[in-house]
């Protein structure tokens, strides 16, 4: 039975189903140290790097006559696709040509705290106009990515509001994929501006019935704030929407042939936005989420991705024409969030046809009939919003505590080898795509419904909803948990796990 540390196996035979037990337990033994393992590896540190990433402010052409200035990796957006080999050590030089210290986070990898890329965990900064060399063994295989991990606060020219996002693919040792080619697509908005609120529809998540206790608590707090004359806290809107740095109608189309099986790797590289995608006349055969195999492929009419989520799905090219692969939100798609898929021998104006309404249910990708092991300990986590209390920005708390740079509270203490369950309760009307560093987790309960086998590193917790996830404490060191929405993490929505 293949372990879940391998995200792409034999697609011809689909994927192995879970044969009892927990999928999360299959990840034990996948993690390796980020330090050199051999004399040859140690010697390599003094030689040339395998990759060099340069952080600098550069122009990015989103469309003809539409150029933005932003911080990028190697002068491009997205940053270069880095393809690593499972278990093969890599050395990377990171050069920072900006005036501010930077962090480069290796999202979804099982690394030590000195290279993970989080100041909260103790990773050294890449100094302004300085460099840092890091060496690690890429793990686990599958679709990961790298991005900045600094606080932006009210500065919309910092953090993930910039172009500091790039894809990573870690090749498994054995890969027999039943597809013709791969396409990597990074979804990202530019030209951010502050605005006062604006609610996002959350009915795409299923189940969507709110927990009465959470809703009453959240609405009571908000109504009390508004009754005092306090406006809604700041949100962020955008002027330009792109896929791979190009607005819809700009750049080259994705050219395909009838009968091709194209493996798409989608990454939501947004700082704050939840994205959706559809391709008229086609469906998505989802194979992996956040780089990890799901128990068996699932076909869906469209995709939803919270910030930092990834989906790998095969699309069978069996509906010739010229189509728009784009966001299902008309306004966002019309402002650029889309790209063209063009069949060989076809031409004309790209067409968009909205799919029939559907729900995004994480449990559909798992197995409800397979029980997960009981955890060694359960941590209760309640997320709450304090409206506009921090200079007009919302403050976010976990169990009543807002994380702060000058007081990095170590909220949870864990022991190596133990299985922990996070019982998350969202007492706000916002969707929170929560992320756990240096570990993966298994979804065990979605809005009250049991599931197993779905291994992720980011998951959306719906407004006034509950979710439970399990993780194995098998990578010692300070471990950061946070909402991946930049506004939320910058204003309190973080917590540290400390190994004992």
Short mmCIF file of C-alpha atoms in Angstrom, two decimals, residues 296-490:
data_model
loop_
_atom_site.label_atom_id
_atom_site.label_comp_id
_atom_site.label_asym_id
_atom_site.label_seq_id
_atom_site.Cartn_x
_atom_site.Cartn_y
_atom_site.Cartn_z
CA UNK A 296 -9.46 7.68 -5.02
CA UNK A 297 -10.00 10.13 -7.90
CA UNK A 298 -13.15 12.26 -7.75
CA UNK A 299 -14.69 14.06 -10.75
CA UNK A 300 -16.13 17.52 -10.11
CA UNK A 301 -17.56 20.24 -12.40
CA UNK A 302 -15.37 22.97 -10.94
CA UNK A 303 -12.86 23.79 -8.23
CA UNK A 304 -12.70 25.98 -5.14
CA UNK A 305 -9.36 26.90 -3.60
CA UNK A 306 -8.72 28.87 -0.43
CA UNK A 307 -5.55 30.93 -0.19
CA UNK A 308 -2.51 28.62 -0.51
CA UNK A 309 -4.54 25.54 -1.44
CA UNK A 310 -3.48 23.42 -4.40
CA UNK A 311 -5.43 20.98 -6.52
CA UNK A 312 -3.99 18.57 -9.09
CA UNK A 313 -6.59 17.31 -11.54
CA UNK A 314 -6.68 15.65 -14.94
CA UNK A 315 -8.88 17.22 -17.60
CA UNK A 316 -9.70 15.06 -20.60
CA UNK A 317 -9.72 17.23 -23.70
CA UNK A 318 -12.88 15.95 -25.34
CA UNK A 319 -14.88 19.10 -26.12
CA UNK A 320 -13.16 20.95 -29.03
CA UNK A 321 -13.39 24.71 -29.20
CA UNK A 322 -11.85 27.84 -27.75
CA UNK A 323 -12.79 28.14 -24.10
CA UNK A 324 -12.21 30.31 -21.06
CA UNK A 325 -10.79 28.53 -18.05
CA UNK A 326 -11.78 31.06 -15.45
CA UNK A 327 -13.22 32.10 -12.13
CA UNK A 328 -16.94 31.51 -11.72
CA UNK A 329 -17.34 35.03 -10.28
CA UNK A 330 -18.22 37.12 -13.33
CA UNK A 331 -16.66 40.33 -12.04
CA UNK A 332 -13.33 38.71 -11.17
CA UNK A 333 -13.17 36.81 -14.45
CA UNK A 334 -13.99 39.93 -16.45
CA UNK A 335 -11.20 41.74 -14.61
CA UNK A 336 -8.69 39.12 -15.67
CA UNK A 337 -9.04 35.92 -13.63
CA UNK A 338 -8.97 33.49 -16.49
CA UNK A 339 -6.96 32.04 -19.34
CA UNK A 340 -7.80 30.62 -22.77
CA UNK A 341 -7.77 26.93 -23.65
CA UNK A 342 -7.53 26.50 -27.42
CA UNK A 343 -7.93 23.20 -29.25
CA UNK A 344 -5.75 22.55 -32.28
CA UNK A 345 -7.49 23.65 -35.47
CA UNK A 346 -10.05 25.79 -33.63
CA UNK A 347 -10.25 29.56 -33.55
CA UNK A 348 -12.65 32.36 -32.74
CA UNK A 349 -13.65 34.25 -29.64
CA UNK A 350 -13.09 32.33 -26.39
CA UNK A 351 -16.38 31.15 -24.92
CA UNK A 352 -17.57 31.09 -21.32
CA UNK A 353 -20.50 29.03 -20.08
CA UNK A 354 -21.16 28.95 -16.35
CA UNK A 355 -21.41 25.47 -14.82
CA UNK A 356 -24.50 24.34 -12.99
CA UNK A 357 -24.37 25.27 -9.30
CA UNK A 358 -22.49 22.79 -7.15
CA UNK A 359 -21.10 22.57 -3.62
CA UNK A 360 -17.53 22.06 -2.46
CA UNK A 361 -17.50 19.33 0.15
CA UNK A 362 -14.11 18.21 1.43
CA UNK A 363 -15.67 14.99 2.70
CA UNK A 364 -16.44 13.86 -0.86
CA UNK A 365 -12.71 13.38 -1.41
CA UNK A 366 -12.32 11.12 1.64
CA UNK A 367 -13.78 7.94 3.08
CA UNK A 368 -16.55 8.15 5.64
CA UNK A 369 -16.54 4.40 6.31
CA UNK A 370 -12.90 4.22 7.47
CA UNK A 371 -12.44 5.21 11.10
CA UNK A 372 -9.40 7.17 12.21
CA UNK A 373 -7.42 6.33 15.36
CA UNK A 374 -8.34 8.11 18.55
CA UNK A 375 -6.04 11.06 19.25
CA UNK A 376 -3.76 11.19 22.25
CA UNK A 377 -5.05 14.67 22.99
CA UNK A 378 -7.63 17.11 21.64
CA UNK A 379 -6.99 20.85 21.43
CA UNK A 380 -10.05 23.07 21.38
CA UNK A 381 -9.62 26.17 19.20
CA UNK A 382 -12.16 28.97 18.85
CA UNK A 383 -11.56 31.66 16.23
CA UNK A 384 -13.12 35.08 16.82
CA UNK A 385 -13.11 38.56 15.28
CA UNK A 386 -12.85 41.89 17.09
CA UNK A 387 -14.23 44.38 14.62
CA UNK A 388 -11.96 47.27 13.55
CA UNK A 389 -10.16 47.53 16.90
CA UNK A 390 -6.59 47.75 15.56
CA UNK A 391 -6.32 51.03 13.66
CA UNK A 392 -9.43 50.19 11.69
CA UNK A 393 -8.34 46.60 11.04
CA UNK A 394 -10.05 43.59 12.55
CA UNK A 395 -8.16 41.79 15.29
CA UNK A 396 -8.30 38.00 15.26
CA UNK A 397 -8.03 35.72 18.25
CA UNK A 398 -7.57 32.02 18.93
CA UNK A 399 -9.07 31.12 22.29
CA UNK A 400 -9.26 34.81 23.11
CA UNK A 401 -5.58 35.52 22.42
CA UNK A 402 -4.28 37.60 19.51
CA UNK A 403 -0.75 36.66 18.44
CA UNK A 404 1.69 39.58 18.46
CA UNK A 405 5.27 40.03 17.26
CA UNK A 406 6.38 41.28 20.66
CA UNK A 407 4.67 38.39 22.45
CA UNK A 408 4.90 35.18 20.44
CA UNK A 409 2.67 33.12 22.71
CA UNK A 410 3.33 29.38 22.71
CA UNK A 411 -0.25 28.25 23.04
CA UNK A 412 -0.03 24.47 22.66
CA UNK A 413 2.52 21.95 23.94
CA UNK A 414 2.99 18.61 22.21
CA UNK A 415 5.14 15.49 22.55
CA UNK A 416 6.93 13.66 19.71
CA UNK A 417 5.15 10.61 18.35
CA UNK A 418 1.71 11.58 19.62
CA UNK A 419 -1.41 12.11 17.51
CA UNK A 420 -3.24 15.38 18.13
CA UNK A 421 -6.68 16.54 17.09
CA UNK A 422 -7.50 20.19 16.50
CA UNK A 423 -11.18 20.84 17.08
CA UNK A 424 -11.64 24.18 15.33
CA UNK A 425 -14.69 26.34 15.94
CA UNK A 426 -15.14 29.46 13.82
CA UNK A 427 -17.12 32.14 15.67
CA UNK A 428 -16.85 34.57 12.75
CA UNK A 429 -18.65 34.87 9.42
CA UNK A 430 -15.35 34.73 7.50
CA UNK A 431 -13.93 31.63 5.85
CA UNK A 432 -10.51 30.82 7.28
CA UNK A 433 -8.01 28.79 5.19
CA UNK A 434 -5.89 27.54 8.10
CA UNK A 435 -2.34 26.22 7.63
CA UNK A 436 -0.03 24.13 9.80
CA UNK A 437 3.70 24.49 9.10
CA UNK A 438 6.13 21.58 8.73
CA UNK A 439 3.40 18.94 9.06
CA UNK A 440 0.44 17.60 7.11
CA UNK A 441 -2.91 16.86 8.70
CA UNK A 442 -5.82 14.53 8.05
CA UNK A 443 -9.39 15.78 7.83
CA UNK A 444 -11.39 13.79 10.38
CA UNK A 445 -14.65 15.74 10.70
CA UNK A 446 -16.13 18.33 8.34
CA UNK A 447 -19.04 20.37 9.72
CA UNK A 448 -19.95 17.51 12.03
CA UNK A 449 -19.55 14.72 9.48
CA UNK A 450 -16.75 12.13 9.84
CA UNK A 451 -14.23 11.53 7.07
CA UNK A 452 -10.73 10.15 6.64
CA UNK A 453 -7.95 9.82 4.11
CA UNK A 454 -7.72 13.45 2.95
CA UNK A 455 -4.25 14.75 3.80
CA UNK A 456 -3.70 18.50 3.48
CA UNK A 457 -1.73 21.44 4.83
CA UNK A 458 -4.44 24.10 4.29
CA UNK A 459 -8.19 23.74 4.74
CA UNK A 460 -11.06 26.23 4.66
CA UNK A 461 -13.10 26.44 7.86
CA UNK A 462 -16.46 27.95 6.96
CA UNK A 463 -18.14 30.84 8.74
CA UNK A 464 -19.78 29.68 12.00
CA UNK A 465 -18.64 26.16 11.17
CA UNK A 466 -16.64 23.46 12.93
CA UNK A 467 -13.90 21.21 11.59
CA UNK A 468 -11.55 18.64 13.08
CA UNK A 469 -8.11 17.71 11.80
CA UNK A 470 -5.46 15.30 13.13
CA UNK A 471 -1.70 15.54 12.86
CA UNK A 472 1.27 13.50 14.04
CA UNK A 473 3.86 15.31 16.11
CA UNK A 474 6.85 13.96 14.20
CA UNK A 475 8.91 17.04 13.29
CA UNK A 476 10.28 18.63 16.51
CA UNK A 477 10.66 22.37 16.81
CA UNK A 478 8.38 25.37 17.11
CA UNK A 479 5.49 24.94 14.68
CA UNK A 480 3.32 27.77 13.42
CA UNK A 481 -0.43 27.48 12.89
CA UNK A 482 -2.24 30.37 11.21
CA UNK A 483 -4.93 31.55 8.86
CA UNK A 484 -3.35 31.97 5.42
CA UNK A 485 -5.38 35.10 4.73
CA UNK A 486 -2.71 37.81 5.07
CA UNK A 487 -5.03 40.29 6.82
CA UNK A 488 -5.98 37.68 9.38
CA UNK A 489 -2.52 36.33 10.18
CA UNK A 490 -1.04 39.85 10.39
#
